[in-house]
Each structure stands twice: as structure tokens, then as C-alpha cells.
JSON list of C-alpha atoms in Angstrom, two decimals:
[
{"chain": "A", "resi": 291, "resn": "UNK", "atom": "CA", "xyz": [23.39, 0.40, -12.52]},
{"chain": "A", "resi": 292, "resn": "UNK", "atom": "CA", "xyz": [21.31, 0.32, -15.82]},
{"chain": "A", "resi": 293, "resn": "UNK", "atom": "CA", "xyz": [18.02, -1.45, -16.71]},
{"chain": "A", "resi": 294, "resn": "UNK", "atom": "CA", "xyz": [18.89, -4.65, -18.19]},
{"chain": "A", "resi": 295, "resn": "UNK", "atom": "CA", "xyz": [16.25, -4.35, -21.22]},
{"chain": "A", "resi": 296, "resn": "UNK", "atom": "CA", "xyz": [15.52, -2.13, -24.21]},
{"chain": "A", "resi": 297, "resn": "UNK", "atom": "CA", "xyz": [11.81, -1.25, -22.31]},
{"chain": "A", "resi": 298, "resn": "UNK", "atom": "CA", "xyz": [11.67, -0.31, -18.60]},
{"chain": "A", "resi": 299, "resn": "UNK", "atom": "CA", "xyz": [7.74, -1.55, -18.22]},
{"chain": "A", "resi": 300, "resn": "UNK", "atom": "CA", "xyz": [7.41, -4.57, -16.23]},
{"chain": "A", "resi": 301, "resn": "UNK", "atom": "CA", "xyz": [4.24, -6.59, -17.75]},
{"chain": "A", "resi": 302, "resn": "UNK", "atom": "CA", "xyz": [2.50, -7.83, -13.73]},
{"chain": "A", "resi": 303, "resn": "UNK", "atom": "CA", "xyz": [0.20, -11.21, -15.49]},
{"chain": "A", "resi": 304, "resn": "UNK", "atom": "CA", "xyz": [-1.67, -11.50, -11.95]},
{"chain": "A", "resi": 305, "resn": "UNK", "atom": "CA", "xyz": [-3.89, -13.32, -11.77]},
{"chain": "A", "resi": 306, "resn": "UNK", "atom": "CA", "xyz": [-3.10, -15.12, -14.91]},
{"chain": "A", "resi": 307, "resn": "UNK", "atom": "CA", "xyz": [-3.77, -18.90, -15.52]},
{"chain": "A", "resi": 308, "resn": "UNK", "atom": "CA", "xyz": [-1.29, -21.55, -17.57]},
{"chain": "A", "resi": 309, "resn": "UNK", "atom": "CA", "xyz": [-4.13, -21.37, -20.38]},
{"chain": "A", "resi": 310, "resn": "UNK", "atom": "CA", "xyz": [-3.93, -18.63, -20.85]},
{"chain": "A", "resi": 311, "resn": "UNK", "atom": "CA", "xyz": [-0.29, -17.06, -20.25]},
{"chain": "A", "resi": 312, "resn": "UNK", "atom": "CA", "xyz": [1.32, -18.36, -24.51]},
{"chain": "A", "resi": 313, "resn": "UNK", "atom": "CA", "xyz": [-1.17, -15.77, -25.92]},
{"chain": "A", "resi": 314, "resn": "UNK", "atom": "CA", "xyz": [-1.20, -13.25, -23.54]},
{"chain": "A", "resi": 315, "resn": "UNK", "atom": "CA", "xyz": [2.83, -13.46, -23.23]},
{"chain": "A", "resi": 316, "resn": "UNK", "atom": "CA", "xyz": [2.71, -13.81, -27.26]},
{"chain": "A", "resi": 317, "resn": "UNK", "atom": "CA", "xyz": [0.97, -10.76, -27.70]},
{"chain": "A", "resi": 318, "resn": "UNK", "atom": "CA", "xyz": [2.80, -8.15, -24.80]},
{"chain": "A", "resi": 319, "resn": "UNK", "atom": "CA", "xyz": [5.70, -9.46, -27.12]},
{"chain": "A", "resi": 320, "resn": "UNK", "atom": "CA", "xyz": [4.89, -8.20, -30.16]},
{"chain": "A", "resi": 321, "resn": "UNK", "atom": "CA", "xyz": [4.02, -5.25, -28.94]},
{"chain": "A", "resi": 322, "resn": "UNK", "atom": "CA", "xyz": [7.32, -4.25, -27.63]},
{"chain": "A", "resi": 323, "resn": "UNK", "atom": "CA", "xyz": [7.60, -5.57, -24.58]},
{"chain": "A", "resi": 324, "resn": "UNK", "atom": "CA", "xyz": [10.30, -7.08, -22.51]},
{"chain": "A", "resi": 325, "resn": "UNK", "atom": "CA", "xyz": [9.39, -7.65, -18.64]},
{"chain": "A", "resi": 326, "resn": "UNK", "atom": "CA", "xyz": [7.04, -10.09, -18.32]},
{"chain": "A", "resi": 327, "resn": "UNK", "atom": "CA", "xyz": [6.11, -10.96, -14.47]},
{"chain": "A", "resi": 328, "resn": "UNK", "atom": "CA", "xyz": [3.71, -13.26, -12.68]},
{"chain": "A", "resi": 329, "resn": "UNK", "atom": "CA", "xyz": [2.69, -13.13, -9.84]},
{"chain": "A", "resi": 330, "resn": "UNK", "atom": "CA", "xyz": [3.35, -15.72, -6.99]},
{"chain": "A", "resi": 331, "resn": "UNK", "atom": "CA", "xyz": [-0.60, -15.85, -5.98]},
{"chain": "A", "resi": 332, "resn": "UNK", "atom": "CA", "xyz": [-1.71, -16.24, -9.59]},
{"chain": "A", "resi": 333, "resn": "UNK", "atom": "CA", "xyz": [-3.11, -19.69, -9.77]},
{"chain": "A", "resi": 334, "resn": "UNK", "atom": "CA", "xyz": [-1.01, -22.37, -11.05]},
{"chain": "A", "resi": 335, "resn": "UNK", "atom": "CA", "xyz": [2.56, -19.98, -11.57]},
{"chain": "A", "resi": 336, "resn": "UNK", "atom": "CA", "xyz": [4.56, -22.97, -11.39]},
{"chain": "A", "resi": 337, "resn": "UNK", "atom": "CA", "xyz": [3.53, -24.47, -14.49]},
{"chain": "A", "resi": 338, "resn": "UNK", "atom": "CA", "xyz": [2.67, -20.95, -15.39]},
{"chain": "A", "resi": 339, "resn": "UNK", "atom": "CA", "xyz": [6.41, -19.79, -15.63]},
{"chain": "A", "resi": 340, "resn": "UNK", "atom": "CA", "xyz": [7.74, -22.02, -18.06]},
{"chain": "A", "resi": 341, "resn": "UNK", "atom": "CA", "xyz": [4.94, -21.62, -20.15]},
{"chain": "A", "resi": 342, "resn": "UNK", "atom": "CA", "xyz": [5.93, -18.06, -21.04]},
{"chain": "A", "resi": 343, "resn": "UNK", "atom": "CA", "xyz": [10.05, -18.44, -20.11]},
{"chain": "A", "resi": 344, "resn": "UNK", "atom": "CA", "xyz": [9.77, -20.70, -22.54]},
{"chain": "A", "resi": 345, "resn": "UNK", "atom": "CA", "xyz": [7.64, -18.98, -24.96]},
{"chain": "A", "resi": 346, "resn": "UNK", "atom": "CA", "xyz": [9.64, -15.70, -24.60]},
{"chain": "A", "resi": 347, "resn": "UNK", "atom": "CA", "xyz": [12.38, -17.72, -24.96]},
{"chain": "A", "resi": 348, "resn": "UNK", "atom": "CA", "xyz": [15.88, -14.85, -25.62]},
{"chain": "A", "resi": 349, "resn": "UNK", "atom": "CA", "xyz": [13.27, -11.69, -26.08]},
{"chain": "A", "resi": 350, "resn": "UNK", "atom": "CA", "xyz": [12.49, -11.08, -22.39]},
{"chain": "A", "resi": 351, "resn": "UNK", "atom": "CA", "xyz": [13.14, -11.44, -18.87]},
{"chain": "A", "resi": 352, "resn": "UNK", "atom": "CA", "xyz": [10.71, -13.65, -17.29]},
{"chain": "A", "resi": 353, "resn": "UNK", "atom": "CA", "xyz": [10.08, -13.89, -14.31]},
{"chain": "A", "resi": 354, "resn": "UNK", "atom": "CA", "xyz": [8.08, -14.18, -10.40]},
{"chain": "A", "resi": 355, "resn": "UNK", "atom": "CA", "xyz": [6.38, -11.28, -8.56]},
{"chain": "A", "resi": 356, "resn": "UNK", "atom": "CA", "xyz": [5.19, -11.35, -5.11]},
{"chain": "A", "resi": 357, "resn": "UNK", "atom": "CA", "xyz": [8.39, -13.68, -3.80]},
{"chain": "A", "resi": 358, "resn": "UNK", "atom": "CA", "xyz": [8.23, -13.28, -0.47]},
{"chain": "A", "resi": 359, "resn": "UNK", "atom": "CA", "xyz": [11.20, -15.75, 0.66]},
{"chain": "A", "resi": 360, "resn": "UNK", "atom": "CA", "xyz": [14.51, -17.33, -0.11]},
{"chain": "A", "resi": 361, "resn": "UNK", "atom": "CA", "xyz": [12.28, -20.68, -1.05]},
{"chain": "A", "resi": 362, "resn": "UNK", "atom": "CA", "xyz": [10.86, -19.44, -2.90]},
{"chain": "A", "resi": 363, "resn": "UNK", "atom": "CA", "xyz": [13.09, -17.62, -4.35]},
{"chain": "A", "resi": 364, "resn": "UNK", "atom": "CA", "xyz": [14.68, -20.21, -5.57]},
{"chain": "A", "resi": 365, "resn": "UNK", "atom": "CA", "xyz": [11.98, -21.82, -6.91]},
{"chain": "A", "resi": 366, "resn": "UNK", "atom": "CA", "xyz": [10.95, -18.87, -10.04]},
{"chain": "A", "resi": 367, "resn": "UNK", "atom": "CA", "xyz": [15.18, -20.02, -10.49]},
{"chain": "A", "resi": 368, "resn": "UNK", "atom": "CA", "xyz": [14.44, -23.42, -10.89]},
{"chain": "A", "resi": 369, "resn": "UNK", "atom": "CA", "xyz": [11.36, -23.29, -13.07]},
{"chain": "A", "resi": 370, "resn": "UNK", "atom": "CA", "xyz": [13.86, -20.82, -15.77]},
{"chain": "A", "resi": 371, "resn": "UNK", "atom": "CA", "xyz": [12.95, -17.95, -14.32]},
{"chain": "A", "resi": 372, "resn": "UNK", "atom": "CA", "xyz": [15.16, -14.79, -14.89]},
{"chain": "A", "resi": 373, "resn": "UNK", "atom": "CA", "xyz": [13.48, -12.15, -13.03]},
{"chain": "A", "resi": 374, "resn": "UNK", "atom": "CA", "xyz": [12.40, -11.93, -9.46]},
{"chain": "A", "resi": 375, "resn": "UNK", "atom": "CA", "xyz": [10.14, -8.59, -8.40]},
{"chain": "A", "resi": 376, "resn": "UNK", "atom": "CA", "xyz": [9.09, -7.75, -4.39]},
{"chain": "A", "resi": 377, "resn": "UNK", "atom": "CA", "xyz": [6.57, -6.30, -2.78]},
{"chain": "A", "resi": 378, "resn": "UNK", "atom": "CA", "xyz": [8.88, -5.56, -0.34]},
{"chain": "A", "resi": 379, "resn": "UNK", "atom": "CA", "xyz": [12.30, -5.41, 0.97]},
{"chain": "A", "resi": 380, "resn": "UNK", "atom": "CA", "xyz": [13.79, -8.73, 2.20]},
{"chain": "A", "resi": 381, "resn": "UNK", "atom": "CA", "xyz": [17.53, -8.75, 2.30]},
{"chain": "A", "resi": 382, "resn": "UNK", "atom": "CA", "xyz": [17.80, -12.89, 2.72]},
{"chain": "A", "resi": 383, "resn": "UNK", "atom": "CA", "xyz": [15.38, -13.00, -0.49]},
{"chain": "A", "resi": 384, "resn": "UNK", "atom": "CA", "xyz": [17.49, -9.96, -2.50]},
{"chain": "A", "resi": 385, "resn": "UNK", "atom": "CA", "xyz": [20.61, -12.25, -1.61]},
{"chain": "A", "resi": 386, "resn": "UNK", "atom": "CA", "xyz": [19.27, -15.56, -2.61]},
{"chain": "A", "resi": 387, "resn": "UNK", "atom": "CA", "xyz": [17.81, -14.59, -5.66]},
{"chain": "A", "resi": 388, "resn": "UNK", "atom": "CA", "xyz": [21.09, -12.57, -6.78]},
{"chain": "A", "resi": 389, "resn": "UNK", "atom": "CA", "xyz": [23.15, -16.24, -5.83]},
{"chain": "A", "resi": 390, "resn": "UNK", "atom": "CA", "xyz": [20.68, -18.07, -8.62]},
{"chain": "A", "resi": 391, "resn": "UNK", "atom": "CA", "xyz": [21.13, -15.39, -10.96]},
{"chain": "A", "resi": 392, "resn": "UNK", "atom": "CA", "xyz": [17.85, -13.58, -10.88]},
{"chain": "A", "resi": 393, "resn": "UNK", "atom": "CA", "xyz": [17.31, -10.15, -11.59]},
{"chain": "A", "resi": 394, "resn": "UNK", "atom": "CA", "xyz": [15.67, -8.31, -8.89]},
{"chain": "A", "resi": 395, "resn": "UNK", "atom": "CA", "xyz": [13.80, -5.55, -8.96]},
{"chain": "A", "resi": 396, "resn": "UNK", "atom": "CA", "xyz": [12.71, -4.82, -5.52]},
{"chain": "A", "resi": 397, "resn": "UNK", "atom": "CA", "xyz": [9.64, -3.30, -3.77]},
{"chain": "A", "resi": 398, "resn": "UNK", "atom": "CA", "xyz": [10.00, -0.14, -0.92]},
{"chain": "A", "resi": 399, "resn": "UNK", "atom": "CA", "xyz": [8.00, 2.89, 0.13]},
{"chain": "A", "resi": 400, "resn": "UNK", "atom": "CA", "xyz": [10.88, 4.46, 2.59]},
{"chain": "A", "resi": 401, "resn": "UNK", "atom": "CA", "xyz": [14.46, 5.97, 2.02]},
{"chain": "A", "resi": 402, "resn": "UNK", "atom": "CA", "xyz": [16.01, 3.17, 4.64]},
{"chain": "A", "resi": 403, "resn": "UNK", "atom": "CA", "xyz": [13.98, 0.11, 2.55]},
{"chain": "A", "resi": 404, "resn": "UNK", "atom": "CA", "xyz": [15.21, 1.19, -0.61]},
{"chain": "A", "resi": 405, "resn": "UNK", "atom": "CA", "xyz": [19.12, 1.66, 1.26]},
{"chain": "A", "resi": 406, "resn": "UNK", "atom": "CA", "xyz": [18.39, -1.51, 2.72]},
{"chain": "A", "resi": 407, "resn": "UNK", "atom": "CA", "xyz": [17.56, -3.28, -0.84]},
{"chain": "A", "resi": 408, "resn": "UNK", "atom": "CA", "xyz": [20.84, -1.59, -1.86]},
{"chain": "A", "resi": 409, "resn": "UNK", "atom": "CA", "xyz": [23.45, -3.06, 0.29]},
{"chain": "A", "resi": 410, "resn": "UNK", "atom": "CA", "xyz": [21.64, -6.34, 0.13]},
{"chain": "A", "resi": 411, "resn": "UNK", "atom": "CA", "xyz": [22.74, -6.32, -3.26]},
{"chain": "A", "resi": 412, "resn": "UNK", "atom": "CA", "xyz": [18.86, -5.07, -4.95]},
{"chain": "A", "resi": 413, "resn": "UNK", "atom": "CA", "xyz": [19.63, -4.12, -8.88]},
{"chain": "A", "resi": 414, "resn": "UNK", "atom": "CA", "xyz": [16.75, -2.43, -9.29]},
{"chain": "A", "resi": 415, "resn": "UNK", "atom": "CA", "xyz": [13.65, -0.38, -7.24]},
{"chain": "A", "resi": 416, "resn": "UNK", "atom": "CA", "xyz": [10.13, -0.77, -7.28]},
{"chain": "A", "resi": 417, "resn": "UNK", "atom": "CA", "xyz": [8.61, 2.11, -5.55]},
{"chain": "A", "resi": 418, "resn": "UNK", "atom": "CA", "xyz": [5.04, 0.39, -4.33]},
{"chain": "A", "resi": 419, "resn": "UNK", "atom": "CA", "xyz": [2.22, 1.86, -4.24]},
{"chain": "A", "resi": 420, "resn": "UNK", "atom": "CA", "xyz": [3.07, 5.01, -6.58]},
{"chain": "A", "resi": 421, "resn": "UNK", "atom": "CA", "xyz": [0.17, 6.11, -7.50]},
{"chain": "A", "resi": 422, "resn": "UNK", "atom": "CA", "xyz": [-0.23, 7.39, -3.41]},
{"chain": "A", "resi": 423, "resn": "UNK", "atom": "CA", "xyz": [2.86, 8.19, -2.91]},
{"chain": "A", "resi": 424, "resn": "UNK", "atom": "CA", "xyz": [2.74, 10.76, -6.32]},
{"chain": "A", "resi": 425, "resn": "UNK", "atom": "CA", "xyz": [5.68, 12.85, -8.42]},
{"chain": "A", "resi": 426, "resn": "UNK", "atom": "CA", "xyz": [6.47, 14.63, -5.48]},
{"chain": "A", "resi": 427, "resn": "UNK", "atom": "CA", "xyz": [7.43, 11.81, -2.85]},
{"chain": "A", "resi": 428, "resn": "UNK", "atom": "CA", "xyz": [8.88, 10.27, -5.64]},
{"chain": "A", "resi": 429, "resn": "UNK", "atom": "CA", "xyz": [11.17, 13.13, -6.78]},
{"chain": "A", "resi": 430, "resn": "UNK", "atom": "CA", "xyz": [11.81, 13.43, -2.71]},
{"chain": "A", "resi": 431, "resn": "UNK", "atom": "CA", "xyz": [13.15, 9.86, -3.25]},
{"chain": "A", "resi": 432, "resn": "UNK", "atom": "CA", "xyz": [15.13, 9.85, -6.64]},
{"chain": "A", "resi": 433, "resn": "UNK", "atom": "CA", "xyz": [17.23, 13.15, -4.58]},
{"chain": "A", "resi": 434, "resn": "UNK", "atom": "CA", "xyz": [18.91, 11.01, -2.49]},
{"chain": "A", "resi": 435, "resn": "UNK", "atom": "CA", "xyz": [18.90, 7.65, -4.23]},
{"chain": "A", "resi": 436, "resn": "UNK", "atom": "CA", "xyz": [21.80, 6.74, -5.57]},
{"chain": "A", "resi": 437, "resn": "UNK", "atom": "CA", "xyz": [22.03, 8.43, -9.25]},
{"chain": "A", "resi": 438, "resn": "UNK", "atom": "CA", "xyz": [22.78, 5.41, -11.31]},
{"chain": "A", "resi": 439, "resn": "UNK", "atom": "CA", "xyz": [19.37, 2.71, -9.88]},
{"chain": "A", "resi": 440, "resn": "UNK", "atom": "CA", "xyz": [16.86, 2.37, -11.98]},
{"chain": "A", "resi": 441, "resn": "UNK", "atom": "CA", "xyz": [13.72, 3.73, -10.56]},
{"chain": "A", "resi": 442, "resn": "UNK", "atom": "CA", "xyz": [10.28, 1.93, -11.14]},
{"chain": "A", "resi": 443, "resn": "UNK", "atom": "CA", "xyz": [6.56, 3.64, -10.27]},
{"chain": "A", "resi": 444, "resn": "UNK", "atom": "CA", "xyz": [4.02, -0.02, -9.54]},
{"chain": "A", "resi": 445, "resn": "UNK", "atom": "CA", "xyz": [0.54, 0.72, -8.31]},
{"chain": "A", "resi": 446, "resn": "UNK", "atom": "CA", "xyz": [-2.05, 2.52, -9.95]},
{"chain": "A", "resi": 447, "resn": "UNK", "atom": "CA", "xyz": [0.04, 3.76, -13.20]},
{"chain": "A", "resi": 448, "resn": "UNK", "atom": "CA", "xyz": [-1.84, 3.95, -16.54]},
{"chain": "A", "resi": 449, "resn": "UNK", "atom": "CA", "xyz": [-1.07, 5.30, -20.30]},
{"chain": "A", "resi": 450, "resn": "UNK", "atom": "CA", "xyz": [-2.67, 8.70, -19.16]},
{"chain": "A", "resi": 451, "resn": "UNK", "atom": "CA", "xyz": [-0.26, 9.14, -16.17]},
{"chain": "A", "resi": 452, "resn": "UNK", "atom": "CA", "xyz": [2.67, 7.12, -16.89]},
{"chain": "A", "resi": 453, "resn": "UNK", "atom": "CA", "xyz": [4.67, 10.28, -18.18]},
{"chain": "A", "resi": 454, "resn": "UNK", "atom": "CA", "xyz": [4.20, 12.33, -15.53]},
{"chain": "A", "resi": 455, "resn": "UNK", "atom": "CA", "xyz": [5.99, 8.65, -13.03]},
{"chain": "A", "resi": 456, "resn": "UNK", "atom": "CA", "xyz": [8.89, 9.29, -15.70]},
{"chain": "A", "resi": 457, "resn": "UNK", "atom": "CA", "xyz": [9.21, 13.13, -15.72]},
{"chain": "A", "resi": 458, "resn": "UNK", "atom": "CA", "xyz": [9.60, 12.83, -11.20]},
{"chain": "A", "resi": 459, "resn": "UNK", "atom": "CA", "xyz": [12.40, 10.47, -12.02]},
{"chain": "A", "resi": 460, "resn": "UNK", "atom": "CA", "xyz": [11.42, 6.55, -12.76]},
{"chain": "A", "resi": 461, "resn": "UNK", "atom": "CA", "xyz": [12.63, 4.87, -15.20]},
{"chain": "A", "resi": 462, "resn": "UNK", "atom": "CA", "xyz": [10.06, 3.14, -15.89]},
{"chain": "A", "resi": 463, "resn": "UNK", "atom": "CA", "xyz": [7.42, 1.46, -14.34]},
{"chain": "A", "resi": 464, "resn": "UNK", "atom": "CA", "xyz": [5.54, -2.14, -13.45]},
{"chain": "A", "resi": 465, "resn": "UNK", "atom": "CA", "xyz": [2.19, -1.91, -15.16]},
{"chain": "A", "resi": 466, "resn": "UNK", "atom": "CA", "xyz": [-0.95, -4.46, -13.08]},
{"chain": "A", "resi": 467, "resn": "UNK", "atom": "CA", "xyz": [-4.29, -4.26, -13.84]},
{"chain": "A", "resi": 468, "resn": "UNK", "atom": "CA", "xyz": [-4.78, -1.54, -16.19]},
{"chain": "A", "resi": 469, "resn": "UNK", "atom": "CA", "xyz": [-2.70, -3.72, -18.70]},
{"chain": "A", "resi": 470, "resn": "UNK", "atom": "CA", "xyz": [-4.28, -6.98, -17.71]},
{"chain": "A", "resi": 471, "resn": "UNK", "atom": "CA", "xyz": [-6.74, -8.84, -15.63]},
{"chain": "A", "resi": 472, "resn": "UNK", "atom": "CA", "xyz": [-7.81, -12.30, -15.29]},
{"chain": "A", "resi": 473, "resn": "UNK", "atom": "CA", "xyz": [-10.13, -12.97, -18.18]},
{"chain": "A", "resi": 474, "resn": "UNK", "atom": "CA", "xyz": [-9.90, -10.03, -20.54]},
{"chain": "A", "resi": 475, "resn": "UNK", "atom": "CA", "xyz": [-9.25, -11.18, -24.11]},
{"chain": "A", "resi": 476, "resn": "UNK", "atom": "CA", "xyz": [-5.60, -11.30, -25.83]},
{"chain": "A", "resi": 477, "resn": "UNK", "atom": "CA", "xyz": [-6.79, -7.86, -27.82]},
{"chain": "A", "resi": 478, "resn": "UNK", "atom": "CA", "xyz": [-7.66, -5.94, -24.73]},
{"chain": "A", "resi": 479, "resn": "UNK", "atom": "CA", "xyz": [-3.85, -6.75, -23.61]},
{"chain": "A", "resi": 480, "resn": "UNK", "atom": "CA", "xyz": [-2.76, -5.87, -26.99]},
{"chain": "A", "resi": 481, "resn": "UNK", "atom": "CA", "xyz": [-4.00, -3.01, -27.11]},
{"chain": "A", "resi": 482, "resn": "UNK", "atom": "CA", "xyz": [-3.09, -1.17, -23.36]},
{"chain": "A", "resi": 483, "resn": "UNK", "atom": "CA", "xyz": [0.78, -3.23, -23.82]},
{"chain": "A", "resi": 484, "resn": "UNK", "atom": "CA", "xyz": [0.56, -0.85, -27.13]},
{"chain": "A", "resi": 485, "resn": "UNK", "atom": "CA", "xyz": [-0.92, 1.90, -25.03]},
{"chain": "A", "resi": 486, "resn": "UNK", "atom": "CA", "xyz": [1.94, 1.55, -22.56]},
{"chain": "A", "resi": 487, "resn": "UNK", "atom": "CA", "xyz": [4.61, 1.48, -25.03]},
{"chain": "A", "resi": 488, "resn": "UNK", "atom": "CA", "xyz": [3.34, 5.41, -26.94]},
{"chain": "A", "resi": 489, "resn": "UNK", "atom": "CA", "xyz": [3.45, 6.36, -23.43]},
{"chain": "A", "resi": 490, "resn": "UNK", "atom": "CA", "xyz": [6.64, 5.89, -23.10]},
{"chain": "A", "resi": 491, "resn": "UNK", "atom": "CA", "xyz": [7.86, 5.96, -26.07]},
{"chain": "A", "resi": 492, "resn": "UNK", "atom": "CA", "xyz": [6.24, 10.10, -26.68]},
{"chain": "A", "resi": 493, "resn": "UNK", "atom": "CA", "xyz": [7.27, 10.55, -23.11]}
]
């Protein structure tokens, strides 16, 4: 397995509104991001996802996070999404997403969840919450996972600590509140995106 985009960092735009999504997505794309997630607990996500998909075109994987049911996985695909991120391990949701052509980044915390996700067809795994578990936990988990499985750190990742997660065995990360908070100016999104890209490339 290989991560499908050039930069293995997922921009998590939790709470973004349709009014803001196009500008922020464009800022992320210009800074080098090519994987963007709009969590389904954001307002009017059924409007925001198609807007983001249209803005990105073939420049990025765009889809949804916090996908908790097979129905929602199908809806993301119906809206043109190509990426599904979950906070948990639900084999039925994984299988539905794969059947609809979505690239899957599946949330897990324990080895049992990780292997259940892989058995259901997960293409990558996200360890959540990474900052609470820490790099030593990541090293231990990485030792038992198949070496070709892309592993992302999600939860509490900042430009300052990204390198610790990469050194521990993650190929990249999902970036939430330190990259984007609802209502922040586009300039802040651009600034943080640049900081994350710099941190990744300098590791």
C-alpha cells in the first residue's frame, strides 16, 4: 500500500461553512496540500463537500471525516468525494466506502482495531488521539503493523511536534485545530499550512 497523494498530510476543516470553504481550500492547495477532509459534524457539509471537490478538481483528494455509517459513506461518494476518514473502526463502513471508490483512512487506537480495519479493506490507518498516546505508543504499534500500511497521526499534531510522530513511524498526519478553526481568516490557514509543509519537508 502507498499513500495516494504527494503530501501525506490531511487538512481537517472541522466546522467550515459553505461560505468559507472555497477560499480556504484554495489557500491549502496553493501551499501544497492535496488531501482535504470536511468532517460531517460541520454545518451544511452536504453543500461544502461539493464546493470543495469542484474547487480542487484533480489537484487533491477531497472528502469527509467523522463518517459513522454506511449511509453516510455512500452520501460522501454521491457528492463527489474521493476520501473517507473515520474516528473509529467499523468494518461495514469501510467495506461500503471501498465499494464506492473512496480512499479510506480509518481511525483506530488498539492493535485489534487496526487489524480489524485492515481485514475490512482499510487502505490507511489513523491513530487517534495521537498526542495522548505519544511517539512511544506509535513505535510499538508500528512494530506489529504490516510495514507497507500508511499510518497517520491525528489529534494534537502541530508544526512543532510533527517530526516526533514521523520519527516514530507515521508517514504523515491529519491536521485539525492547529491548522484550521472555524471563522479564522484565510491568511491564518495559509500561514499554518505553510508551517506544516515546512515541518514535514524538513524532517
